[in-house]
Amino acid sequence: MIGDFNDNANALWALQLKEANSHDQARIQSLKDDMDGVLIFAGLFSAALTSFLVDKIHNLQPDPAQQMVFYQQQNVALLAQISQQVSALAPQVSISSAPLPTYAFGLNPSDVRVNVFWFMSLVFSLSAALLATLVQQWVRDY
């Protein structure tokens, strides 16, 4: 029968349970220590990477000073067109016509590539930190 165990069998199972528990505890401690290291590295790496991103992300935006110059040139051109239309009513004033300026903001492809790679590495680093946290929670429940 299944319920009939002799003392030798109970001692054998107790020994096996003791060995399995010690092996499991060592494995859990190893996983916990590894995930602590991953979390520390991911946090430090993300902090350093963010400082580079904050500095370099400005290259993806137009320069405010250049934008202001463009808007001032556009205002001057619009005022010139208005003056030209008014001078059509009074022909004694002559103003040369000039086309409206266009603002050309171009992104440097290397800036775009660098920022894409830095954002990808930041996402991977934060994903590693999330996975390490999930593993730590699993180990805690185990």
Coordinates of C-alpha atoms in Angstrom, one line a residue:
M1 CA 0.0 0.0 0.0
I2 CA 1.0 3.6 -0.5
G3 CA 0.6 4.7 3.1
D4 CA 2.8 1.9 4.4
F5 CA 6.4 3.3 4.8
N6 CA 9.0 1.8 7.0
D7 CA 11.5 4.0 8.9
N8 CA 14.3 3.5 6.4
A9 CA 12.1 4.9 3.6
N10 CA 11.2 8.0 5.8
A11 CA 14.8 8.6 6.6
L12 CA 15.7 8.4 2.9
W13 CA 13.0 10.9 1.9
A14 CA 14.0 13.2 4.7
L15 CA 17.6 13.1 3.5
Q16 CA 16.5 13.8 -0.1
L17 CA 14.3 16.7 1.1
K18 CA 17.1 18.2 3.1
E19 CA 19.5 18.0 0.1
A20 CA 16.9 19.4 -2.3
N21 CA 16.1 22.3 0.1
S22 CA 19.8 23.2 0.5
H23 CA 20.2 23.1 -3.3
D24 CA 17.1 25.3 -3.9
Q25 CA 18.2 27.8 -1.3
A26 CA 21.7 28.1 -2.9
R27 CA 20.1 28.5 -6.3
I28 CA 17.6 31.2 -5.0
Q29 CA 20.5 33.1 -3.4
S30 CA 22.5 33.0 -6.6
L31 CA 19.6 34.3 -8.6
K32 CA 18.9 37.0 -6.1
D33 CA 22.5 38.2 -6.2
D34 CA 22.7 38.1 -10.0
M35 CA 19.5 40.2 -10.3
D36 CA 20.8 42.7 -7.8
G37 CA 23.9 43.1 -10.0
V38 CA 21.8 43.5 -13.1
L39 CA 19.6 46.1 -11.4
I40 CA 22.6 48.1 -10.3
F41 CA 24.3 48.0 -13.7
A42 CA 21.0 48.9 -15.5
G43 CA 20.4 51.8 -13.2
L44 CA 23.9 53.2 -13.6
F45 CA 23.9 52.7 -17.3
S46 CA 20.5 54.3 -17.8
A47 CA 21.6 57.3 -15.7
A48 CA 24.8 57.8 -17.7
L49 CA 22.9 57.3 -21.0
T50 CA 20.2 59.8 -20.1
S51 CA 22.8 62.5 -19.5
F52 CA 24.1 61.9 -23.0
L53 CA 20.6 61.9 -24.4
V54 CA 19.7 65.2 -22.8
D55 CA 22.8 66.8 -24.3
K56 CA 22.3 65.4 -27.8
I57 CA 18.6 65.6 -28.2
H58 CA 18.8 69.4 -28.9
N59 CA 20.4 68.5 -32.2
L60 CA 17.0 67.1 -33.3
Q61 CA 15.3 70.5 -32.8
P62 CA 15.6 73.7 -34.8
D63 CA 17.8 76.4 -33.3
P64 CA 15.5 79.1 -31.8
A65 CA 17.8 81.9 -32.9
Q66 CA 17.6 80.7 -36.5
Q67 CA 13.8 80.4 -36.2
M68 CA 13.6 84.0 -34.9
V69 CA 15.7 85.3 -37.8
F70 CA 13.5 83.4 -40.3
Y71 CA 10.3 84.8 -38.8
Q72 CA 11.7 88.4 -38.9
Q73 CA 12.7 87.9 -42.5
Q74 CA 9.2 86.6 -43.3
N75 CA 7.6 89.6 -41.5
V76 CA 9.7 92.0 -43.6
A77 CA 8.8 90.2 -46.8
L78 CA 5.1 90.3 -45.9
L79 CA 5.3 94.0 -45.0
A80 CA 7.0 94.6 -48.4
Q81 CA 4.2 92.8 -50.2
I82 CA 1.6 94.9 -48.3
S83 CA 3.5 98.0 -49.2
Q84 CA 3.6 96.9 -52.8
Q85 CA -0.2 96.4 -52.9
V86 CA -0.7 99.8 -51.3
S87 CA 1.7 101.4 -53.8
A88 CA -0.5 100.1 -56.6
L89 CA -3.1 102.6 -55.3
A90 CA -0.5 105.4 -55.3
P91 CA 2.0 104.8 -58.1
Q92 CA 4.5 107.4 -56.9
V93 CA 6.2 104.9 -54.5
S94 CA 8.3 102.1 -55.9
I95 CA 9.2 99.1 -53.9
S96 CA 11.0 96.1 -55.2
S97 CA 9.2 92.8 -54.9
A98 CA 11.0 89.9 -53.2
P99 CA 9.7 86.3 -52.7
L100 CA 8.9 85.1 -49.2
P101 CA 11.8 83.4 -47.6
T102 CA 11.5 79.7 -46.8
Y103 CA 12.8 78.1 -43.6
A104 CA 14.8 75.0 -44.2
F105 CA 15.6 73.0 -41.1
G106 CA 17.5 69.9 -41.9
L107 CA 18.4 67.1 -39.6
N108 CA 21.9 65.7 -39.7
P109 CA 21.5 61.9 -40.4
S110 CA 24.3 61.0 -38.0
D111 CA 22.5 62.9 -35.2
V112 CA 19.3 61.0 -35.9
R113 CA 21.2 57.6 -36.0
V114 CA 23.0 58.4 -32.7
N115 CA 19.8 59.4 -30.9
V116 CA 18.0 56.3 -32.2
F117 CA 20.7 54.0 -30.9
W118 CA 20.9 55.8 -27.6
F119 CA 17.1 55.6 -27.1
M120 CA 17.2 51.9 -28.1
S121 CA 19.9 51.2 -25.6
L122 CA 17.9 53.1 -22.9
V123 CA 14.8 51.0 -23.7
F124 CA 16.9 47.8 -23.5
S125 CA 18.5 48.8 -20.3
L126 CA 15.1 49.7 -18.7
S127 CA 13.7 46.4 -20.0
A128 CA 16.6 44.5 -18.4
A129 CA 15.9 46.3 -15.1
L130 CA 12.2 45.3 -15.4
L131 CA 13.0 41.7 -16.1
A132 CA 15.4 41.6 -13.2
T133 CA 12.8 43.0 -10.9
L134 CA 10.3 40.4 -12.1
V135 CA 12.8 37.6 -11.5
Q136 CA 13.5 38.9 -8.0
Q137 CA 9.8 38.9 -7.3
W138 CA 9.5 35.3 -8.6
V139 CA 12.5 34.3 -6.4
R140 CA 10.9 35.9 -3.4
D141 CA 7.7 33.9 -3.9
Y142 CA 9.6 30.7 -4.6

